[in-house]
mmCIF file of C-alpha atoms in Angstrom:
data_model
loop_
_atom_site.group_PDB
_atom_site.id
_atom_site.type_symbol
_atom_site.label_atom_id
_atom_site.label_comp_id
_atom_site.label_asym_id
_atom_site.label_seq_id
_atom_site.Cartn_x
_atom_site.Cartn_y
_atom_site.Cartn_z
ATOM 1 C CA UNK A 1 -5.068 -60.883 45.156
ATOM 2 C CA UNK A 2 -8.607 -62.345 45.137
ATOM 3 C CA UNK A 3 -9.753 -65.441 43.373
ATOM 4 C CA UNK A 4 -12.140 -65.822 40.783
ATOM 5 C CA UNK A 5 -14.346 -69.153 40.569
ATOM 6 C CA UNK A 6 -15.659 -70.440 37.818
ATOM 7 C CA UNK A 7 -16.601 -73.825 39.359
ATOM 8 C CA UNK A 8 -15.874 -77.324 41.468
ATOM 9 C CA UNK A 9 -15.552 -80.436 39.890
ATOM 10 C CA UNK A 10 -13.428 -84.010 41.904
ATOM 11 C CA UNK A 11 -9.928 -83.844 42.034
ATOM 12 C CA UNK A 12 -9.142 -86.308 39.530
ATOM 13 C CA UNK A 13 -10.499 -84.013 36.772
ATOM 14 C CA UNK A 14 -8.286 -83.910 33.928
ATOM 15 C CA UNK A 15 -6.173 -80.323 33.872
ATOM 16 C CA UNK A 16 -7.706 -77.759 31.572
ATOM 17 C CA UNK A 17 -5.392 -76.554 28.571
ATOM 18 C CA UNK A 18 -1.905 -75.129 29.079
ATOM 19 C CA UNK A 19 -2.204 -70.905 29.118
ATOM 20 C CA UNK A 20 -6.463 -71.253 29.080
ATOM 21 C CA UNK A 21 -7.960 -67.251 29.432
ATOM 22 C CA UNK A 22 -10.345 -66.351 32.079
ATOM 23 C CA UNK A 23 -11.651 -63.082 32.781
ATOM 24 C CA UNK A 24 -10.160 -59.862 32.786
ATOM 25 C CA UNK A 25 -8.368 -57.745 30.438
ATOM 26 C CA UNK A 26 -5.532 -59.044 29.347
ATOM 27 C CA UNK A 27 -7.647 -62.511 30.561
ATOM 28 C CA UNK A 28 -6.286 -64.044 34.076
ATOM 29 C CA UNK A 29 -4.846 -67.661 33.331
ATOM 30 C CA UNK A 30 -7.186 -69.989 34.594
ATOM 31 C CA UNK A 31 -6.057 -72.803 37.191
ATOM 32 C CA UNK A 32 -7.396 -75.793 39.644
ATOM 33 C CA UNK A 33 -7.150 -75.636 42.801
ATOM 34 C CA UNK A 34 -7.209 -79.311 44.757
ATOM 35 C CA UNK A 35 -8.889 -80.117 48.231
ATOM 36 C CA UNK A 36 -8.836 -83.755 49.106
ATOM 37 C CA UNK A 37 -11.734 -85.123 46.680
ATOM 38 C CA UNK A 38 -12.826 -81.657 45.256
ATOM 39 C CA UNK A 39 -11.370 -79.202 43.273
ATOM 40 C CA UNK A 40 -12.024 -75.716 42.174
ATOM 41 C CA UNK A 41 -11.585 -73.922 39.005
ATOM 42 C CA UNK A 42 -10.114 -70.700 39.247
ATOM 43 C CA UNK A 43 -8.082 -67.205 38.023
ATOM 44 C CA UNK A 44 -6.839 -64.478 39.662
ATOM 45 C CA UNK A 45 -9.859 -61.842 39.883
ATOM 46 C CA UNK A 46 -9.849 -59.016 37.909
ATOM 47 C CA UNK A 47 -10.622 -55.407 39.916
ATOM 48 C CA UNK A 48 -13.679 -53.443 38.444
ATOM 49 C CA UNK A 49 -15.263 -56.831 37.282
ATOM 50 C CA UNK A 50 -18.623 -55.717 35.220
ATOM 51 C CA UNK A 51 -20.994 -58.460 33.360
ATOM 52 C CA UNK A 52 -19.462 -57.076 30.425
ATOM 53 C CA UNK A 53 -20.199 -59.426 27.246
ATOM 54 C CA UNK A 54 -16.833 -60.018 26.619
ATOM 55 C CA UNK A 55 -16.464 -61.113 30.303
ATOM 56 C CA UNK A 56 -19.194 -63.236 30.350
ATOM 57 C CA UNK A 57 -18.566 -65.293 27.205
ATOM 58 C CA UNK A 58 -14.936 -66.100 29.048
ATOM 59 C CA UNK A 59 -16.849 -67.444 32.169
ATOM 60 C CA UNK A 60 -19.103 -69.694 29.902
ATOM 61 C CA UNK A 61 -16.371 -70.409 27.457
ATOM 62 C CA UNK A 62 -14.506 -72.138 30.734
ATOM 63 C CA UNK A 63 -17.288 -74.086 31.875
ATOM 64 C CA UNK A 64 -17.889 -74.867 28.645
ATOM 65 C CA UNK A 65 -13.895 -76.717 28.320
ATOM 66 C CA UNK A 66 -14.209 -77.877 31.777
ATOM 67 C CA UNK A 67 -17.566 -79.322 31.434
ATOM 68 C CA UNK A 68 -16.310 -81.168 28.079
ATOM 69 C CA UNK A 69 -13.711 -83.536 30.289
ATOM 70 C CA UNK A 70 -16.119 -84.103 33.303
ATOM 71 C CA UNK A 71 -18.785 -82.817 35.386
ATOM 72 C CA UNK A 72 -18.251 -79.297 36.773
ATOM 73 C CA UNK A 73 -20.439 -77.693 39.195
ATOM 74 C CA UNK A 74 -21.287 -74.277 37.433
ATOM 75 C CA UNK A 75 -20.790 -70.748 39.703
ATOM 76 C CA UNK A 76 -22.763 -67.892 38.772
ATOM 77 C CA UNK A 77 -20.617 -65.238 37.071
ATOM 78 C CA UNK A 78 -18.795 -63.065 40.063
ATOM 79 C CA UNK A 79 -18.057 -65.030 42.000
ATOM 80 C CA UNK A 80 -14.902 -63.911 44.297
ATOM 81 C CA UNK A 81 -13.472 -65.097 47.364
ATOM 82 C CA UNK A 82 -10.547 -63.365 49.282
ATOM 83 C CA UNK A 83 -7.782 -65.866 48.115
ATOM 84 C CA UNK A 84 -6.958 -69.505 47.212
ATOM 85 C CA UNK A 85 -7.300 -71.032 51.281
ATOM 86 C CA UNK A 86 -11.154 -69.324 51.207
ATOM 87 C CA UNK A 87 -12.043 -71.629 48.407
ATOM 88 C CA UNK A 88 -9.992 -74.996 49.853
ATOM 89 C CA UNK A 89 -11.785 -74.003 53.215
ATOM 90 C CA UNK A 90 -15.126 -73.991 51.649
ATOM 91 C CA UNK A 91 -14.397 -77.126 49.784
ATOM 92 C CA UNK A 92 -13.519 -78.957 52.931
ATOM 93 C CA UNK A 93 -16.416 -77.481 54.797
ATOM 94 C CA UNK A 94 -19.128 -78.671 52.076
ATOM 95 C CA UNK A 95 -17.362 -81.726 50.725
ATOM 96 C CA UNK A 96 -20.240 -84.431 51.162
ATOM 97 C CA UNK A 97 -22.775 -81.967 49.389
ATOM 98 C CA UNK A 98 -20.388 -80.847 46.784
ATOM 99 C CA UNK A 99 -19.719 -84.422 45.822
ATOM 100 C CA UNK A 100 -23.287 -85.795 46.048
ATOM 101 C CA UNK A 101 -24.163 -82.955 43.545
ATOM 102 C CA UNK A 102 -21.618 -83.942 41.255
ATOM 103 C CA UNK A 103 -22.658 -87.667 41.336
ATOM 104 C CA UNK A 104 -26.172 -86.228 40.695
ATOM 105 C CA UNK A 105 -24.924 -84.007 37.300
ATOM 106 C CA UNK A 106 -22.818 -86.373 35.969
ATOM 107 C CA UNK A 107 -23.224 -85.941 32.373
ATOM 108 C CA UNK A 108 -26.144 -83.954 32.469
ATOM 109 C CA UNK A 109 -27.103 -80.366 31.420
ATOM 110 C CA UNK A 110 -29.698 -77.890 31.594
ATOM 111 C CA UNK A 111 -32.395 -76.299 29.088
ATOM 112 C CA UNK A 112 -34.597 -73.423 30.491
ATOM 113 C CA UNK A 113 -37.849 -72.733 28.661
ATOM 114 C CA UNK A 114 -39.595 -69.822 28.657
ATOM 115 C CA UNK A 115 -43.215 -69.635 27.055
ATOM 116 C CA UNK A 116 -45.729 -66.691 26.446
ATOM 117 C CA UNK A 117 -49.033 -66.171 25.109
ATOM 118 C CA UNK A 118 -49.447 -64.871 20.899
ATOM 119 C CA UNK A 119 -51.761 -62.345 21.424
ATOM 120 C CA UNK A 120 -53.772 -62.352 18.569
ATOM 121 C CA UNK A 121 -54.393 -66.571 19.307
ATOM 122 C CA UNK A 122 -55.275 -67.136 22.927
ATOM 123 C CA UNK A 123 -57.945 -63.934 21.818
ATOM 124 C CA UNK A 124 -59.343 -65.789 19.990
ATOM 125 C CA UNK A 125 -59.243 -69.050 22.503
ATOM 126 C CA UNK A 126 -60.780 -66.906 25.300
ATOM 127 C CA UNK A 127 -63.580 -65.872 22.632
ATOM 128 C CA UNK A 128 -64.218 -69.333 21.414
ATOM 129 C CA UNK A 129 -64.042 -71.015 24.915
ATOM 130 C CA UNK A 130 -66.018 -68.177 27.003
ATOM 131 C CA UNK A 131 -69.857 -67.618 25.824
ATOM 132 C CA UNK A 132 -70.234 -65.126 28.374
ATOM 133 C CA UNK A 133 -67.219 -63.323 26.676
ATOM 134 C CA UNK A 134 -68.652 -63.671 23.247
ATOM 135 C CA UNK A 135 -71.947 -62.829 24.041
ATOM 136 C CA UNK A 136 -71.290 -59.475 25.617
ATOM 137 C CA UNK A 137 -68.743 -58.889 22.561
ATOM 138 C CA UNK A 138 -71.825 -59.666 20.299
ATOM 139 C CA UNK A 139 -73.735 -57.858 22.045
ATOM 140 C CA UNK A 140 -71.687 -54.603 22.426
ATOM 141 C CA UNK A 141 -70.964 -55.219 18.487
ATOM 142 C CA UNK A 142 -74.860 -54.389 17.611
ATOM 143 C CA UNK A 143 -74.982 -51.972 20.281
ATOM 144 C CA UNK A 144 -72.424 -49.876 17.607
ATOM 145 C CA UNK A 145 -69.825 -50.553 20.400
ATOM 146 C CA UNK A 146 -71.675 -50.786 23.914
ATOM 147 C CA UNK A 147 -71.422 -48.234 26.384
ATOM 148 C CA UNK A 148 -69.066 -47.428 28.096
ATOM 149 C CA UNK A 149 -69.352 -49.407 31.133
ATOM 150 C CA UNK A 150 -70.362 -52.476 28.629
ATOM 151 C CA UNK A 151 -66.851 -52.147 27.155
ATOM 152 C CA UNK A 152 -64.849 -51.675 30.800
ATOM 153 C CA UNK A 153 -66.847 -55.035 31.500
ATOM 154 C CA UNK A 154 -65.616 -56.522 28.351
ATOM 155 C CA UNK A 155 -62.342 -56.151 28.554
ATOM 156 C CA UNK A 156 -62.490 -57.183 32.120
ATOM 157 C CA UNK A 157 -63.716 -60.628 30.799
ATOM 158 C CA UNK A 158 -60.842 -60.801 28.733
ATOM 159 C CA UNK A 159 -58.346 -59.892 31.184
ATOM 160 C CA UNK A 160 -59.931 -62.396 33.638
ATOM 161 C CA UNK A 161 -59.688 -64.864 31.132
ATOM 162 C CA UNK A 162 -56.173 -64.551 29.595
ATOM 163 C CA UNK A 163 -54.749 -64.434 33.059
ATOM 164 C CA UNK A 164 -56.560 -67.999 33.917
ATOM 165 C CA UNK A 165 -55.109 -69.198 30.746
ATOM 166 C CA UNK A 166 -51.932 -68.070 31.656
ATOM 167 C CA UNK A 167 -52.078 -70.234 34.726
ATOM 168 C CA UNK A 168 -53.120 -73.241 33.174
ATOM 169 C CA UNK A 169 -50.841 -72.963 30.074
ATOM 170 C CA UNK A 170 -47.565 -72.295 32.520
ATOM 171 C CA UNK A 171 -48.681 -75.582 34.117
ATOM 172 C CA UNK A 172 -49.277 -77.381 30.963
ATOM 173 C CA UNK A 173 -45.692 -76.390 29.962
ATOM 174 C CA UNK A 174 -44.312 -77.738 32.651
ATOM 175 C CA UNK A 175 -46.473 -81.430 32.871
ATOM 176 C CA UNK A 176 -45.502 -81.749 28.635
ATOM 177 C CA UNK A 177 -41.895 -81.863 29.165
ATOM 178 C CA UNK A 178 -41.492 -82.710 33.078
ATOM 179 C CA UNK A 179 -41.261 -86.915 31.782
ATOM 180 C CA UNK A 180 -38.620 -86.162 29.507
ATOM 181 C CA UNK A 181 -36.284 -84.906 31.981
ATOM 182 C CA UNK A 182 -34.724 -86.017 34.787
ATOM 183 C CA UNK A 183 -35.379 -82.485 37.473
ATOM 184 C CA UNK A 184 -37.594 -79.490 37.313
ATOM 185 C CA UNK A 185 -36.523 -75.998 38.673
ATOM 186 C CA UNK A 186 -39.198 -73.421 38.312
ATOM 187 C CA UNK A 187 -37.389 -69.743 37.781
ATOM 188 C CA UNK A 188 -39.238 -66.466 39.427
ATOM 189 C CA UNK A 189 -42.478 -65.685 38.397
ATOM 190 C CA UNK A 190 -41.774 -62.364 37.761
ATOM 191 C CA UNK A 191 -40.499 -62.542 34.730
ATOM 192 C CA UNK A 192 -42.597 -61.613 32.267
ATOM 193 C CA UNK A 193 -43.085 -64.831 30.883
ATOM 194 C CA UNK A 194 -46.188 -67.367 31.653
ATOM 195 C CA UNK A 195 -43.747 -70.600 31.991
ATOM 196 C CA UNK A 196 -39.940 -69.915 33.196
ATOM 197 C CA UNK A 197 -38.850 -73.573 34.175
ATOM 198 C CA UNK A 198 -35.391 -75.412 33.894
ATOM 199 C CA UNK A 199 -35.183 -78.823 32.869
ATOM 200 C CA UNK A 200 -32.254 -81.314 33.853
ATOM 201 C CA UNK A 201 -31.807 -83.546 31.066
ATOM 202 C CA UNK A 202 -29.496 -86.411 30.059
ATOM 203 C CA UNK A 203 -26.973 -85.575 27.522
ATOM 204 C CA UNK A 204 -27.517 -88.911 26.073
ATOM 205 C CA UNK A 205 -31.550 -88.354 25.939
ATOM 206 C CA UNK A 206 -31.041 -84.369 24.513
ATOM 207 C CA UNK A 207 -32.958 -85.280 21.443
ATOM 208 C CA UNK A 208 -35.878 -86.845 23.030
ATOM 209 C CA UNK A 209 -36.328 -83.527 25.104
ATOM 210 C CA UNK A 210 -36.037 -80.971 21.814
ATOM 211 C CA UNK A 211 -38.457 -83.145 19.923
ATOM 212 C CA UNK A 212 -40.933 -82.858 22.995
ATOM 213 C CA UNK A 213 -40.740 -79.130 22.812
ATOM 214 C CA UNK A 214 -41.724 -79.047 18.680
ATOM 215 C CA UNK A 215 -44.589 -81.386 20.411
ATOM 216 C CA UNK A 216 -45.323 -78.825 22.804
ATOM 217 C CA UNK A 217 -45.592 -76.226 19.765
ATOM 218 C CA UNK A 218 -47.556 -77.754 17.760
ATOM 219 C CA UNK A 219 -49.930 -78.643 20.139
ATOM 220 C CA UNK A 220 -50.003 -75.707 21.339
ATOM 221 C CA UNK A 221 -49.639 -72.792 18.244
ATOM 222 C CA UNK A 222 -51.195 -70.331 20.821
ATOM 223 C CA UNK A 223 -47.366 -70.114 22.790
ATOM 224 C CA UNK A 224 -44.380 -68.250 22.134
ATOM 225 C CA UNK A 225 -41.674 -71.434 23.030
ATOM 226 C CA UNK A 226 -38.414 -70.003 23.493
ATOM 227 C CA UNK A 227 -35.630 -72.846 24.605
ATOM 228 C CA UNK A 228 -32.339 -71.982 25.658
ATOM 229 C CA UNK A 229 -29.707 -74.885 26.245
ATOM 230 C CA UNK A 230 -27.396 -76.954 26.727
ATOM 231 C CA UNK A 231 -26.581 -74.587 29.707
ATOM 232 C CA UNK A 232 -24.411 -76.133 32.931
ATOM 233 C CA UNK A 233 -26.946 -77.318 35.500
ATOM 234 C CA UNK A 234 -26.470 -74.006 37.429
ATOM 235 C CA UNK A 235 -30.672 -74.064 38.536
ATOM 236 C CA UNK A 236 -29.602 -77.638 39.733
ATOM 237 C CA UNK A 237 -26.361 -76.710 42.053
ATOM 238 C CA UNK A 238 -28.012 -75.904 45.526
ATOM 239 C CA UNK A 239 -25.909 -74.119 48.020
ATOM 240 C CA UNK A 240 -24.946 -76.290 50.688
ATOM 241 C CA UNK A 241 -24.012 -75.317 54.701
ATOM 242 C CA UNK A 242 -22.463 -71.774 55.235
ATOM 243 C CA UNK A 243 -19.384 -70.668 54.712
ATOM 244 C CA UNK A 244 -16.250 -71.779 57.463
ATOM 245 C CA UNK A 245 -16.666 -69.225 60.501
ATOM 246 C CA UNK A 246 -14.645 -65.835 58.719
ATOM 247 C CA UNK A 247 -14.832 -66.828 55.288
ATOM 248 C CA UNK A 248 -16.229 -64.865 52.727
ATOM 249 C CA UNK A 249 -17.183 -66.102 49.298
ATOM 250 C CA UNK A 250 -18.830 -63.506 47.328
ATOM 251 C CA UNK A 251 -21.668 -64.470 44.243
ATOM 252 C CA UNK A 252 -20.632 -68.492 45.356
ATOM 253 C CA UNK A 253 -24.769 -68.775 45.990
ATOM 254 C CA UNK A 254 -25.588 -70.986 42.836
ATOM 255 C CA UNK A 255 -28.978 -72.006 41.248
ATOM 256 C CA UNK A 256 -31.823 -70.515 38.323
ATOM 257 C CA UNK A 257 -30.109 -67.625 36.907
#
């Protein structure tokens, strides 16, 4: 039977609640597993595991009652290995990085913010800010229009000038609430969004960091803020060395999800 990992926390962590569910259906019992300083947190894996909803609310739901006694290093959902001596094996293997990240997330958690333009507003910022843009646009207006390679060059302007924005607005995210927290992990840039970035903060100093991003919005009422948090610090748990020579640890690869 595989084993299903939820995360790794130090040995002396206090044991989770007699009969706590996992994942699966009926849900797999969840259990530690010890390794000299290190420990894992662990089920039995389910076969057929899908990022069904249901599934992934019982792999945040045991973070979550882990986290709440003690730091736990976070593991992305699906993450398998073989058995029980795969995980010990790994534990041994990466014990000094394992345990320097957990001195490092001590009582800290993550909030990833993602930001994006409001149309109708930065249109109007690239018009008031550009007088080549509003020129032609005036221009084009009296012209009943412009022709048609007036209005390709338009909207060219525009484009040119929303994208720039979007460069300097992602970075102005990032510089507003980069003092209020303690890390910064930047998530792919192909996501849609202008800013994507994860922010390490201090459970004790969670307040400062929320009122920061109302700052951020009403400074700038051109941006779509969206904040999601407290998360586990999983953009903040770097892999360490490979795996022991024949293990396998499937989905163990942690960091921005």
């Amino acid at each position: 039977m595989s084993t299903y990992v939820y995360g790794i926390a130090a040995s002396s962590h206090p044991s989770l609640p007699e009969g706590m569910g996992g994942v699966g259906d009926p849900p797999r019992e969840v259990r530690i597993l010890r390794e000299g300083d290190l420990a894992a947190v662990v089920s039995e894996a389910p076969e057929g595991l899908r990022p069904k909803r249901k599934d992934l609310l019982a792999h945040q739901n045991v973070l979550s009652e882990a986290g709440a006694a003690g730091c736990v290093l976070p593991m992305r959902f699906g993450s398998v290995a073989p058995d029980d001596n795969s995980i010990t094996a790994v534990l041994a293997e990466r014990a000094e990085h394992y345990k320097e990240r957990l001195r490092a997330l001590d009582n800290r958690v993550e909030y990833n913010v993602k930001a994006n333009h409001v149309e109708e507003a930065v249109l109007h910022q690239v018009m008031a800010e550009s007088p080549d843009i509003r020129g032609l646009a005036e221009a084009n207006r009296q012209a009943g229009g412009g022709n048609y390679d007036d209005k390709i060059r338009l909207g060219e302007l525009v484009a040119a000038a929303v994208k720039a924005k979007e460069a300097d607005d992602g970075a102005a995210v990032q510089r507003a609430l980069e003092p209020v927290a303690d890390d910064v992990s930047t998530g792919p840039e192909s996501t849609g969004w202008l800013a994507n970035v994860s922010f390490l903060v201090d459970r004790e100093t969670a307040e400062s960091f929320l009122a920061a991003v109302e700052q951020l919005r009403k400074d700038m009422p051109h941006l779509e803020v969206r904040v999601n948090g407290p998360l586990p610090p999983y953009s903040f748990v770097e892999p360490g060395p490979a795996e022991p020579a024949g293990t396998v640890v499937s989905g163990t690869e942690t960091g921005a999800g």
